[in-house]
Coordinates of C-alpha atoms in Angstrom, one line a residue:
M1 CA -29.5 45.1 24.0
D2 CA -28.6 41.4 24.1
K3 CA -27.4 40.2 27.5
N4 CA -24.0 38.4 27.4
T5 CA -24.2 34.8 28.8
K6 CA -21.5 34.0 31.4
F7 CA -19.7 30.7 31.2
E8 CA -21.1 29.5 34.6
D9 CA -24.6 30.2 33.4
L10 CA -24.5 27.6 30.7
P11 CA -27.0 24.7 31.0
N12 CA -25.8 21.5 32.9
E13 CA -26.0 19.5 29.7
I14 CA -23.3 21.6 28.1
F15 CA -21.0 21.1 31.1
F16 CA -21.7 17.3 31.0
E17 CA -20.6 17.3 27.3
I18 CA -17.4 19.3 28.1
F19 CA -16.4 17.1 31.0
D20 CA -16.9 14.0 28.9
H21 CA -13.8 15.1 26.9
L22 CA -11.6 15.8 29.9
D23 CA -9.9 13.5 32.4
A24 CA -10.1 13.8 36.1
F25 CA -6.9 15.8 36.6
E26 CA -8.0 18.4 34.0
I27 CA -11.4 18.7 35.6
F28 CA -10.0 19.1 39.2
T29 CA -7.5 21.7 38.2
G30 CA -9.9 23.7 36.1
F31 CA -13.2 23.6 37.8
T32 CA -12.8 22.8 41.5
L33 CA -14.0 25.4 44.0
L34 CA -15.3 27.8 41.4
N35 CA -18.8 28.1 42.9
K36 CA -21.4 26.0 44.6
R37 CA -23.2 25.2 41.3
M38 CA -20.0 23.9 39.7
S39 CA -19.2 21.9 42.8
S40 CA -22.6 20.3 42.6
I41 CA -22.1 19.4 38.9
L42 CA -18.8 17.8 39.7
Q43 CA -20.6 15.5 42.1
L44 CA -22.7 14.2 39.2
I45 CA -20.4 13.5 36.3
P46 CA -18.5 10.3 35.5
L47 CA -14.7 10.6 35.8
H48 CA -11.9 9.2 33.7
L49 CA -8.7 8.8 35.7
V50 CA -5.5 9.0 33.7
I51 CA -2.0 8.9 35.2
S52 CA 0.6 9.4 32.5
S53 CA 4.2 8.3 32.8
N54 CA 5.3 12.0 32.8
Y55 CA 3.3 12.8 35.9
S56 CA 5.0 13.9 39.1
R57 CA 4.2 12.6 42.6
R58 CA 2.8 16.1 43.4
Q59 CA 0.2 15.7 40.6
V60 CA -0.7 12.2 41.9
N61 CA -1.2 13.5 45.4
F62 CA -3.3 16.3 44.0
I63 CA -5.6 13.9 42.2
S64 CA -5.7 11.5 45.2
S65 CA -6.8 14.3 47.5
H66 CA -9.8 15.1 45.3
L67 CA -10.6 11.4 44.7
T68 CA -11.4 11.2 48.4
F69 CA -14.8 12.8 47.6
H70 CA -15.1 11.5 44.0
A71 CA -13.7 7.9 43.8
Q72 CA -17.2 6.5 43.4
Q73 CA -17.6 8.5 40.2
V74 CA -14.5 7.0 38.5
I75 CA -15.7 4.7 35.7
S76 CA -12.4 4.3 33.8
I77 CA -8.8 4.1 34.8
Q78 CA -5.5 4.2 32.9
I79 CA -2.4 4.2 35.1
Y80 CA 1.3 4.0 34.3
D81 CA 2.8 2.5 37.4
K82 CA 6.1 4.4 37.1
I83 CA 6.0 8.2 36.9
C84 CA 9.2 10.3 36.9
A85 CA 11.3 8.9 39.7
Y86 CA 8.4 7.2 41.6
S87 CA 6.9 3.8 41.1
S88 CA 4.0 1.6 42.6
I89 CA 1.5 4.4 41.8
M90 CA -1.3 2.0 41.0
N91 CA -0.8 0.2 44.2
L92 CA -0.9 3.5 46.1
L93 CA -4.1 4.7 44.5
F94 CA -6.0 1.4 44.9
Y95 CA -4.9 1.4 48.6
R96 CA -6.3 4.9 49.2
H97 CA -9.5 4.6 47.1
N98 CA -12.2 2.1 46.4
F99 CA -13.5 2.6 42.8
I100 CA -16.7 0.8 43.3
N101 CA -18.2 1.9 39.9
L102 CA -15.2 1.2 37.8
K103 CA -16.1 -0.2 34.3
S104 CA -12.8 0.0 32.4
C105 CA -9.4 -0.5 33.9
T106 CA -6.0 -0.3 32.1
L107 CA -2.9 -0.9 34.3
I108 CA 0.6 -0.5 32.7
A109 CA 3.6 -1.7 34.8
N110 CA 7.0 -0.9 33.4
T111 CA 9.3 -1.6 36.3
F112 CA 10.4 -4.8 38.1
S113 CA 9.7 -3.2 41.5
T114 CA 6.0 -3.1 40.9
Q115 CA 3.8 -5.2 43.3
H116 CA 0.1 -5.5 42.9
E117 CA -1.1 -6.6 46.3
N118 CA -3.6 -3.7 46.9
V119 CA -4.6 -3.7 43.2
I120 CA -5.5 -7.4 43.3
K121 CA -7.5 -6.9 46.5
R122 CA -9.6 -4.1 45.1
I123 CA -10.2 -5.9 41.7
K124 CA -11.7 -8.8 43.6
T125 CA -14.5 -6.4 44.8
L126 CA -15.3 -4.8 41.5
N127 CA -18.6 -6.1 40.2
K128 CA -19.2 -3.6 37.4
L129 CA -15.9 -4.0 35.6
V130 CA -16.6 -4.6 31.8
T131 CA -13.1 -4.3 30.3
S132 CA -9.7 -4.8 31.8
T133 CA -6.3 -4.4 30.3
N134 CA -3.0 -5.2 32.1
H135 CA 0.4 -4.5 30.5
A136 CA 3.8 -5.3 31.9
S137 CA 7.1 -4.5 30.2
K138 CA 8.6 -7.4 28.4
S139 CA 11.9 -6.6 30.0
Y140 CA 10.6 -7.0 33.6
G141 CA 7.2 -8.7 33.8
L142 CA 5.5 -9.3 37.1
Y143 CA 6.6 -10.9 40.3
E144 CA 5.7 -14.6 40.1
T145 CA 3.4 -14.3 43.1
D146 CA 1.5 -11.4 41.4
E147 CA 1.3 -13.3 38.1
Q148 CA -0.2 -16.3 39.8
T149 CA -2.7 -14.1 41.6
L150 CA -3.6 -11.4 39.1
T151 CA -4.6 -13.7 36.2
P152 CA -7.2 -15.7 38.1
T153 CA -8.4 -12.6 39.8
M154 CA -9.1 -10.9 36.5
L155 CA -10.9 -14.0 35.3
M156 CA -13.2 -14.2 38.4
Q157 CA -15.4 -11.3 37.4
Q158 CA -18.1 -13.6 36.3
L159 CA -21.1 -11.2 36.2
S160 CA -19.8 -8.1 34.4
I161 CA -16.5 -8.7 32.6
R162 CA -16.7 -8.6 28.7
S163 CA -13.1 -7.9 27.6
I164 CA -9.8 -8.9 29.2
E165 CA -6.2 -8.2 28.0
L166 CA -3.4 -9.8 29.9
N167 CA -0.3 -8.4 28.2
Y168 CA 2.4 -9.7 30.6
I169 CA 4.7 -12.7 30.6
S170 CA 2.8 -15.6 32.0
T171 CA 3.8 -19.2 31.7
Y172 CA 1.1 -21.2 30.1
W173 CA 1.4 -24.4 32.1
K174 CA 0.6 -22.4 35.2
I175 CA -2.4 -20.7 33.6
L176 CA -3.9 -24.0 32.6
N177 CA -3.8 -25.2 36.2
Y178 CA -6.2 -22.5 37.5
I179 CA -7.8 -20.7 34.6
S180 CA -11.5 -20.3 34.3
I181 CA -13.0 -18.4 31.5
P182 CA -16.1 -16.2 32.5
S183 CA -19.2 -17.1 30.6
N184 CA -19.9 -13.5 29.7
L185 CA -16.4 -12.9 28.3
V186 CA -16.4 -12.2 24.6
S187 CA -12.9 -10.7 24.0
F188 CA -9.7 -12.1 25.4
K189 CA -6.1 -11.2 24.7
L190 CA -3.3 -13.2 26.4
C191 CA 0.5 -13.6 26.2
I192 CA 1.5 -17.1 27.0
S193 CA 5.2 -17.7 27.4
G194 CA 8.0 -19.5 29.1
F195 CA 11.7 -19.6 29.3
G196 CA 14.2 -21.9 27.7
L197 CA 12.6 -25.0 26.2
K198 CA 9.5 -25.1 28.3
T199 CA 7.1 -23.4 25.9
S200 CA 5.7 -25.3 23.0
V201 CA 3.5 -23.5 20.4
Y202 CA 1.1 -26.4 20.7
S203 CA 0.2 -25.0 24.1
I204 CA -2.2 -22.7 22.2
L205 CA -4.5 -25.7 21.6
S206 CA -4.6 -26.5 25.3
F207 CA -5.6 -22.9 26.0
V208 CA -8.0 -22.4 23.1
R209 CA -10.2 -25.3 24.2
L210 CA -11.3 -23.2 27.2
C211 CA -12.6 -20.3 25.1
H212 CA -16.2 -21.5 24.5
T213 CA -17.8 -18.1 24.6
I214 CA -15.0 -16.0 23.1
R215 CA -15.7 -14.1 19.9
Y216 CA -12.5 -12.0 19.6
L217 CA -9.3 -14.0 20.6
S218 CA -5.8 -12.6 20.5
I219 CA -2.8 -14.8 21.6
T220 CA 0.9 -13.9 21.8
V221 CA 3.4 -16.7 22.1
S222 CA 6.9 -16.0 23.4
N223 CA 9.8 -17.9 24.8
G224 CA 10.6 -15.1 27.3
N225 CA 13.5 -14.1 25.2
Q226 CA 11.8 -13.7 21.8
F227 CA 14.9 -14.4 19.9
A228 CA 16.2 -17.4 21.8
N229 CA 18.1 -19.9 19.7
I230 CA 16.1 -23.1 20.3
D231 CA 16.3 -26.4 18.7
I232 CA 13.1 -26.9 16.7
D233 CA 12.8 -30.6 17.3
L234 CA 12.7 -30.1 21.1
L235 CA 9.5 -28.0 20.7
L236 CA 7.5 -30.4 18.6
P237 CA 5.2 -33.0 20.2
R238 CA 6.4 -36.6 19.8
D239 CA 2.9 -37.7 18.7
P240 CA 1.0 -36.0 15.9
I241 CA -2.2 -34.0 16.8
N242 CA -5.4 -35.9 16.4
E243 CA -7.6 -33.4 14.6
D244 CA -10.7 -35.5 15.4
N245 CA -10.3 -34.8 19.1
L246 CA -10.0 -31.0 18.8
V247 CA -12.6 -28.8 20.5
I248 CA -14.8 -26.8 18.1
L249 CA -15.4 -23.2 19.1
P250 CA -18.1 -21.8 16.8
H251 CA -18.3 -18.3 18.4
I252 CA -14.8 -17.2 17.5
K253 CA -15.0 -14.7 14.6
Y254 CA -11.7 -12.9 15.0
F255 CA -8.3 -14.5 15.8
N256 CA -5.0 -12.6 16.2
L257 CA -1.9 -14.7 16.5
D258 CA 1.5 -13.2 17.3
I259 CA 4.5 -15.5 17.3
L260 CA 7.7 -14.3 19.0
S261 CA 8.9 -17.8 19.4
T262 CA 10.1 -20.8 17.4
W263 CA 7.3 -22.0 15.3
K264 CA 6.3 -24.9 13.0
S265 CA 4.0 -23.3 10.4
L266 CA 2.1 -26.5 9.6
S267 CA 0.5 -26.5 13.1
I268 CA -1.5 -23.3 12.3
G269 CA -4.0 -25.4 10.4
S270 CA -4.7 -27.4 13.5
I271 CA -5.6 -24.3 15.5
L272 CA -7.9 -23.0 12.7
I273 CA -9.8 -26.2 12.6
C274 CA -11.1 -25.3 16.1
M275 CA -12.6 -22.1 14.6
P276 CA -15.0 -23.1 11.8
N277 CA -16.7 -19.7 11.7
L278 CA -13.6 -17.6 11.7
M279 CA -14.0 -14.5 9.6
H280 CA -10.9 -12.4 10.3
F281 CA -7.4 -13.9 10.9
Y282 CA -4.3 -11.8 11.6
F283 CA -0.9 -13.5 11.8
H284 CA 2.4 -12.0 12.8
I285 CA 5.7 -13.8 13.3
V286 CA 9.2 -12.7 13.9
I287 CA 12.1 -14.9 12.7
Q288 CA 15.6 -14.2 13.6
K289 CA 17.4 -16.8 11.5
T290 CA 16.6 -17.3 7.8
N291 CA 18.1 -20.8 7.8
C292 CA 15.4 -22.2 10.1
P293 CA 13.9 -25.2 8.4
F294 CA 10.3 -23.9 8.8
S295 CA 10.8 -20.3 7.7
R296 CA 10.7 -21.2 4.0
N297 CA 7.2 -22.7 4.4
L298 CA 5.9 -19.4 5.6
L299 CA 6.7 -17.8 2.2
Y300 CA 4.8 -20.3 0.0
A301 CA 1.5 -18.7 -1.0
D302 CA 0.0 -21.9 -2.3
K303 CA 0.4 -23.6 1.1
W304 CA -1.3 -20.7 2.8
R305 CA -4.1 -20.7 0.3
T306 CA -4.7 -24.5 0.7
M307 CA -4.6 -24.3 4.5
L308 CA -7.0 -21.4 4.7
E309 CA -9.5 -22.7 2.2
Y310 CA -9.6 -26.1 4.0
N311 CA -9.6 -25.0 7.6
A312 CA -11.3 -21.6 7.5
P313 CA -14.1 -21.7 4.9
H314 CA -15.8 -18.5 6.1
L315 CA -12.7 -16.4 6.3
S316 CA -13.3 -13.0 4.6
K317 CA -10.1 -11.1 5.7
F318 CA -6.6 -12.5 6.2
E319 CA -3.7 -10.2 7.2
F320 CA -0.1 -11.3 7.9
D321 CA 3.1 -9.7 8.9
I322 CA 6.2 -11.9 8.5
R323 CA 9.5 -10.4 9.6
I324 CA 12.7 -12.2 8.9
Y325 CA 15.8 -10.7 10.4
T326 CA 18.9 -11.1 8.2
K327 CA 22.4 -10.0 8.2
K328 CA 23.1 -7.1 5.8
Y329 CA 25.9 -7.9 3.4
V330 CA 28.1 -5.4 1.5
N331 CA 26.4 -3.9 -1.5
W332 CA 23.1 -5.7 -0.7
N333 CA 20.1 -3.4 -0.9
I334 CA 16.4 -3.9 -1.4
I335 CA 13.5 -1.8 -2.5
I336 CA 9.7 -2.5 -2.3
D337 CA 7.3 -0.4 -4.3
R338 CA 3.5 -0.8 -4.0
W339 CA 0.8 0.9 -5.9
I340 CA -2.8 0.4 -7.1
C341 CA -3.1 -0.7 -10.7
N342 CA -6.9 -0.5 -11.0
N343 CA -8.6 2.2 -8.9
Q344 CA -12.0 0.5 -9.3
S345 CA -11.1 -3.1 -8.5
R346 CA -8.3 -2.0 -6.2
D347 CA -5.7 -4.3 -7.9
V348 CA -2.4 -3.8 -6.2
F349 CA 1.0 -4.1 -7.8
V350 CA 3.9 -4.9 -5.5
M351 CA 7.5 -4.9 -6.7
L352 CA 10.4 -6.2 -4.7
R353 CA 13.9 -5.7 -6.1
T354 CA 17.5 -5.9 -5.1
L355 CA 20.6 -4.6 -6.9
N356 CA 21.8 -8.1 -7.7
Y357 CA 18.6 -10.1 -8.2
R358 CA 15.4 -9.4 -10.1
K359 CA 12.5 -11.7 -11.0
Y360 CA 9.5 -10.3 -12.8
K361 CA 8.3 -9.3 -16.3
T362 CA 10.4 -6.5 -17.7
N363 CA 7.5 -5.0 -19.7
L364 CA 6.1 -2.9 -16.8
F365 CA 2.6 -1.4 -16.9
M366 CA 1.7 1.5 -14.6
K367 CA -1.0 4.1 -14.1
I368 CA 0.0 7.7 -13.8
P369 CA -0.8 9.3 -11.5
V370 CA -0.3 6.3 -9.3
I371 CA -0.5 8.2 -6.1
N372 CA -4.3 8.7 -5.7
I373 CA -5.5 8.6 -2.0
G374 CA -2.2 7.3 -0.7
A375 CA -1.9 4.5 -3.2
F376 CA 1.9 4.6 -3.5
T377 CA 4.3 3.4 -0.9
R378 CA 8.0 2.7 -0.9
W379 CA 10.6 1.1 1.3
S380 CA 14.2 1.1 0.4
T381 CA 17.6 0.5 2.0
A382 CA 19.1 3.0 -0.4
P383 CA 16.5 5.9 -0.5
N384 CA 18.8 8.3 -2.4
N385 CA 19.5 5.8 -5.2
H386 CA 16.2 4.1 -5.8
H387 CA 16.6 4.4 -9.6
L388 CA 19.5 2.0 -9.5
F389 CA 17.1 -0.9 -8.7
Y390 CA 15.4 -0.3 -12.0
S391 CA 18.4 0.2 -14.2
D392 CA 17.4 -2.8 -16.4
I393 CA 13.9 -1.5 -17.3
E394 CA 13.9 0.1 -20.7
K395 CA 10.2 -0.2 -21.6
V396 CA 7.2 1.0 -19.6
S397 CA 3.5 1.4 -20.3
I398 CA 1.8 4.3 -18.6
L399 CA -1.9 5.2 -18.4
I400 CA -2.5 8.8 -17.5
T401 CA -5.6 9.0 -15.3
E402 CA -7.6 11.9 -13.9
E403 CA -6.6 11.4 -10.3
T404 CA -4.3 13.9 -8.6
P405 CA -1.2 12.3 -7.1
L406 CA 0.3 13.3 -3.8
I407 CA 4.0 12.7 -4.4
T408 CA 7.1 14.4 -5.5
L409 CA 10.3 12.4 -5.9
A410 CA 13.8 13.7 -5.8
S411 CA 14.6 11.9 -9.1
P412 CA 12.7 9.7 -11.5
C413 CA 12.3 6.0 -10.6
F414 CA 12.9 4.8 -14.2
Q415 CA 15.9 6.6 -15.7
Q416 CA 16.9 4.1 -18.3
I417 CA 13.6 4.0 -20.2
K418 CA 14.1 3.9 -24.0
H419 CA 10.6 2.9 -25.1
L420 CA 7.7 4.8 -23.4
I421 CA 4.0 3.8 -24.1
V422 CA 1.4 6.4 -23.1
E423 CA -2.3 5.8 -22.9
I424 CA -4.9 8.4 -22.0
S425 CA -8.7 8.7 -22.1
T426 CA -10.9 11.4 -23.7
I427 CA -11.3 14.8 -22.1
D428 CA -13.9 15.0 -19.3
P429 CA -17.0 16.6 -20.9
S430 CA -17.5 18.7 -17.8
M431 CA -14.4 20.6 -18.7
W432 CA -16.2 22.3 -21.6
I433 CA -19.2 23.1 -19.4
T434 CA -17.3 24.7 -16.5
A435 CA -15.2 27.0 -18.6
P436 CA -16.8 30.4 -19.3
N437 CA -15.3 30.6 -22.8
I438 CA -13.0 28.9 -25.2
D439 CA -9.9 30.8 -24.1
E440 CA -10.5 29.9 -20.5
C441 CA -11.1 26.3 -21.5
N442 CA -7.8 26.1 -23.4
K443 CA -5.9 27.7 -20.6
K444 CA -7.4 25.2 -18.1
L445 CA -6.5 22.3 -20.4
D446 CA -2.9 23.5 -20.8
N447 CA -2.5 23.6 -17.1
I448 CA -3.8 20.1 -16.7
V449 CA -1.5 18.9 -19.5
K450 CA 1.5 20.5 -17.9
Q451 CA 0.6 18.9 -14.6
N452 CA 0.3 15.5 -16.2
V453 CA 3.7 15.8 -17.8
S454 CA 5.1 16.9 -14.5
Y455 CA 3.7 13.7 -12.8
L456 CA 5.0 11.6 -15.7
S457 CA 8.5 13.1 -15.2
Y458 CA 8.4 12.0 -11.5
F459 CA 8.7 8.4 -12.7
V460 CA 10.4 8.5 -16.1
Q461 CA 13.5 10.3 -17.2
L462 CA 11.9 11.8 -20.3
S463 CA 15.2 13.0 -21.8
N464 CA 16.4 9.4 -22.1
V465 CA 13.4 8.2 -24.1
S466 CA 14.2 7.5 -27.7
Q467 CA 10.9 5.8 -28.7
I468 CA 7.5 7.0 -27.7
E469 CA 4.2 5.3 -28.5
F470 CA 0.8 7.1 -28.1
G471 CA -1.3 4.0 -27.7
S472 CA -4.6 2.9 -29.2
T473 CA -6.6 4.6 -26.4
F474 CA -4.8 8.0 -26.9
D475 CA -7.8 10.1 -28.1
I476 CA -7.3 12.9 -30.7
S477 CA -8.8 15.4 -28.2
R478 CA -5.6 14.9 -26.1
W479 CA -3.3 16.3 -28.8
R480 CA -2.0 18.8 -26.2
D481 CA -0.8 16.0 -24.0
A482 CA 1.1 14.5 -27.0
Q483 CA 2.7 17.9 -27.8
F484 CA 3.9 18.5 -24.2
I485 CA 5.1 15.0 -23.8
L486 CA 7.1 15.1 -27.0
Q487 CA 8.5 18.5 -26.0
G488 CA 9.7 16.8 -22.8
C489 CA 11.3 13.9 -24.7
S490 CA 14.2 15.9 -26.3
N491 CA 16.0 12.9 -27.7
I492 CA 13.0 11.1 -29.4
I493 CA 13.7 9.5 -32.8
H494 CA 11.0 6.8 -33.0
L495 CA 7.3 7.6 -33.0
I496 CA 4.3 5.3 -32.9
I497 CA 1.0 7.2 -33.2
R498 CA -2.7 6.8 -34.1
T499 CA -3.5 8.0 -37.6
E500 CA -6.2 10.3 -36.3
L501 CA -3.7 12.1 -34.1
L502 CA -0.9 12.2 -36.7
V503 CA -3.0 13.9 -39.4
S504 CA -4.9 16.3 -37.1
S505 CA -4.1 19.9 -38.0
E506 CA -3.5 20.8 -34.4
F507 CA -0.8 18.2 -34.1
I508 CA 1.0 18.1 -37.4
N509 CA 0.9 21.9 -37.8
S510 CA 2.1 22.7 -34.3
T511 CA 5.0 25.2 -34.4
Y512 CA 6.3 23.7 -31.2
L513 CA 6.5 20.2 -32.6
I514 CA 8.1 21.0 -36.0
P515 CA 11.7 21.0 -34.6
I516 CA 11.0 17.7 -32.9
F517 CA 9.5 16.2 -36.1
K518 CA 12.7 17.1 -37.9
Q519 CA 14.8 14.8 -35.7
I520 CA 12.5 11.7 -35.8
K521 CA 13.8 8.8 -37.9
S522 CA 11.0 6.3 -37.6
I523 CA 7.3 6.7 -37.7
K524 CA 4.5 4.1 -37.4
S525 CA 0.9 5.0 -37.9
I526 CA -1.7 3.0 -36.0
N527 CA -5.1 2.8 -37.7
K528 CA -8.2 2.7 -35.4
S529 CA -11.0 4.5 -37.3
I530 CA -9.4 6.2 -40.3
Y531 CA -6.8 5.6 -42.9
F532 CA -3.8 7.8 -43.7
P533 CA -4.9 10.2 -46.5
S534 CA -2.6 10.2 -49.5
N535 CA -3.0 13.9 -50.0
L536 CA -1.1 14.6 -46.8
T537 CA 2.0 12.6 -47.9
L538 CA 4.0 15.6 -49.0
K539 CA 3.3 17.5 -45.8
L540 CA 4.4 14.3 -43.8
V541 CA 7.8 14.0 -45.5
Q542 CA 8.3 17.8 -45.2
R543 CA 7.6 17.6 -41.4
F544 CA 9.8 14.4 -41.0
P545 CA 12.7 14.9 -43.5
L546 CA 15.0 12.4 -41.7
L547 CA 12.7 9.4 -41.8
T548 CA 14.5 6.1 -42.4
H549 CA 11.6 3.8 -41.4
S550 CA 7.9 4.4 -42.0
E551 CA 4.7 2.3 -41.7
L552 CA 1.3 3.5 -42.8
Q553 CA -2.1 2.0 -43.4
V554 CA -4.3 3.3 -46.3
Y555 CA -7.6 2.4 -47.8
S556 CA -6.8 1.1 -51.3
F557 CA -3.8 0.1 -53.4
D558 CA -4.4 3.2 -55.5
D559 CA -3.5 5.3 -52.4
C560 CA -0.1 3.5 -52.3
T561 CA 1.0 4.9 -55.7
S562 CA 1.3 8.6 -54.8
I563 CA 2.6 7.8 -51.3
I564 CA 5.4 5.6 -52.5
E565 CA 6.4 8.0 -55.2
I566 CA 6.7 11.0 -52.8
F567 CA 8.6 8.9 -50.2
L568 CA 11.1 7.7 -52.8
S569 CA 11.6 11.1 -54.2
W570 CA 11.8 13.2 -51.0
L571 CA 13.3 11.0 -48.3
K572 CA 17.0 10.5 -48.9
N573 CA 17.6 8.5 -45.7
L574 CA 14.6 6.1 -46.2
S575 CA 15.6 2.5 -45.8
Y576 CA 12.3 0.7 -45.2
L577 CA 8.7 1.5 -46.2
K578 CA 5.7 -0.6 -45.3
I579 CA 2.1 0.3 -46.4
K580 CA -1.0 -1.8 -45.6
Y581 CA -4.1 -1.4 -47.7
D582 CA -7.6 -3.0 -47.3
R583 CA -8.9 -2.8 -50.9
D584 CA -7.1 -4.1 -53.9
T585 CA -7.5 -2.8 -57.5
L586 CA -6.9 -4.1 -60.9
R587 CA -4.4 -1.4 -61.6
Y588 CA -1.0 -2.5 -62.8
N589 CA 1.7 -2.5 -60.1
P590 CA 4.3 0.1 -61.1
F591 CA 6.7 -0.6 -58.3
S592 CA 9.3 -2.7 -60.1
Y593 CA 13.0 -2.8 -59.2
D594 CA 13.9 -0.5 -62.1
Y595 CA 11.2 2.0 -61.0
I596 CA 12.6 2.2 -57.5
L597 CA 16.2 2.3 -58.7
E598 CA 15.4 5.3 -60.9
K599 CA 13.6 7.2 -58.1
R600 CA 16.7 6.7 -55.9
R601 CA 19.1 7.9 -58.5
Q602 CA 17.1 11.2 -58.7
I603 CA 18.1 11.8 -55.1
Y604 CA 21.6 10.2 -55.2
T605 CA 23.1 11.8 -58.3
N606 CA 26.4 10.1 -57.6
N607 CA 24.9 6.7 -57.2
S608 CA 26.2 6.5 -53.6
F609 CA 23.6 4.1 -52.4
H610 CA 23.5 0.3 -52.1
Q611 CA 21.7 -0.8 -55.2
E612 CA 22.0 -4.5 -54.3
M613 CA 19.9 -3.9 -51.1
I614 CA 16.8 -2.7 -53.0
D615 CA 13.9 -5.1 -52.8
M616 CA 10.1 -4.9 -53.0
K617 CA 7.2 -7.3 -52.0
N618 CA 3.4 -6.9 -52.5
H619 CA 1.7 -9.7 -50.6
K620 CA -1.8 -10.0 -49.0
G621 CA -2.5 -6.3 -48.8
T622 CA 0.9 -5.2 -47.7
I623 CA 3.6 -3.4 -49.8
E624 CA 7.1 -3.5 -48.4
I625 CA 10.1 -1.8 -49.9
W626 CA 13.7 -2.2 -48.7
L627 CA 16.3 0.4 -49.8
S628 CA 19.3 -0.4 -47.6

C-alpha cells in the first residue's frame, strides 16, 4: 500500500517555490510555529513585504513583531503609508527594522501628514538596493524638507542602484542644484514640476543633460495644478535654443514624456535631438482649453512625421495620447470606431464621426467578421444610438472572412444601407476532409453560412437593402451564402451577380430563392470565366418576371438573337436591355425598330406603351435596347 505524503514532509525546494509566491504577512500567518523544520525553512527564504492600504494597525504590528527576527531576509518592500485610520506606517517600520538586504523598495505616500525622517536615514545605509519607487499623491506631495532630502538620498546609491522612480511633486530648479545621477543607473522616472509661472517645459533640457548613462527615461512635467490657466508667452524662453550646444545622450533607447502643463509642441524636437539612438517614444499630453494656440499643432500628422524623421532616425515605435478637454454642447455627440482591415498586414481603419460633421469617403469597405482577436473597438457619447452617426452611409462593401468575431451589437451600425457589396473566398478544402459524409458536410456548411449572415446582420440592417452585389471574388461554391443573404434581404429589387453563380443549378433552382427572384426588377450579370448561355434565357425570365433592367454578357452575336426575342416576348415591364458579346458574325441584324415594336405589341394588345421611347443601338460589341 502506498504511503500518503504529509504536507510537512515535502522537500525544501517545493516550500521555497511556494513561499516565492506569497508575501511576508501570508507566510507569517500560515506557517509560523508549525514545527521546528518549518521554522528553520522560514529562516532561509527571501521575504517580500507588502503593506496594502486596507491593512489595519493590528496587522502591521503582527508583521513587525515577526520582522524582529526576519528583517534581514526582506528583499522587496511595497508600503502604502496610510492604512485605514493610521498613517506614517513606512516611517514606523523603517524606525523599528533595518532591512540591510533590501533590493527593491516601493513607498506610496497618500497623506500630507507623512514625514520620511526614519525612511531617509535607513535608505542612506542600503548598499544592495537595485530599484526604488517613490510615489506621493498629487493632491498632497511631500513636505518641502523631505523633498529636498529624499531625492538626493535616492540618487546617492552609487554602487547598486539601477532603477529609480520619483513620482512626487518636485520643483525642478531645486533638483538641478543638488542632483547627481549614479553611474550605474539605467532607468529613471521623474516628475518635475512647480507652481504658478515658475516651471518652463524647457527645464527638461536642463535635466536631460545629466542622464549620460540612462537607457530608459520617463519625465512628467506639471505646473502643480495640472490645469492651471497660464499665459503661454511667459513660459517660453526669450532666446531660441541653440541646437548645436545640446548634449548628446547616445544610451537613451526609451523616452516617456507626460505633459500635464502648458506646452509648446515645437520644442519636442529639441529634446529628441539629444537622443540620436532613440527607439521607443511615448508622448502623453493633457490640454484643458482647445483655443490654446499650440494645441492645433499637435494634431498635424505631417509635422509629427517631419520632426520624428529628422530628430529620431532610429525610432521604431511611436505612441501618443493627446487628450483635449472640451465643453459638451447641446446635441453634440461623437463616435470613434476602430477595426483591422487587413489581418495579415494589420492595416487599421479608424473612423471618427459626429452627428453634425463627417469627413471621409462615403464608399466604405469593411471585412466581416471584423472582430477577430479583439480587432474592433468603439467609443461613443451616445452608445444606444450609434447608428445615427452613420445615417448618411447608403453603400458598403464587405468581405466575409473565416475569422470568428467576438461581438454582438444591440442594433446594426449601418441601418440606412441601400447598396450592399459582398465578397467571399472559396470554401476551405479542409471542410470536405473533416466531414465524415456529404450530409454532415452540408450541415456543417449551413451552420457556417447562418453564422456569417448573423455576423453580417450585426453591422447592416439587411431588411433595408434594396441592391445587393455578389462581387467578382464571390465563388460559386459559396452559393449557400448567397441564398441565405438574399433571404435576409427581404426588400431586394436589384441584383448584381457573377454569371457562374447565376446559372448554377443550386442557385437558380433553389426553392427558397424563387419567391425572392419574383420581386427583383434589375439584374446584372458579371462575367469572369464563362458567358451567359442563351439556352437558359427562358428559365431566367420565368424566375425573374418583373425585370425592368437587365445586363448580360454572351459569347457571340448569334447568342443575342434568341435572348432578345425571349426578353421582348416575355417581360412586360422591361425598359432597358444591354447585352455584350465578344465575337461578331456576318449574320444580318434583325433588331430593327419595327421588329421591336411588333414584339411589344404582342404583349401590350391595347398598345398601352410608349412607342416613341423605343430605341436600339449596336456598337462595338454591345447591343442596347430602350423600351421606355
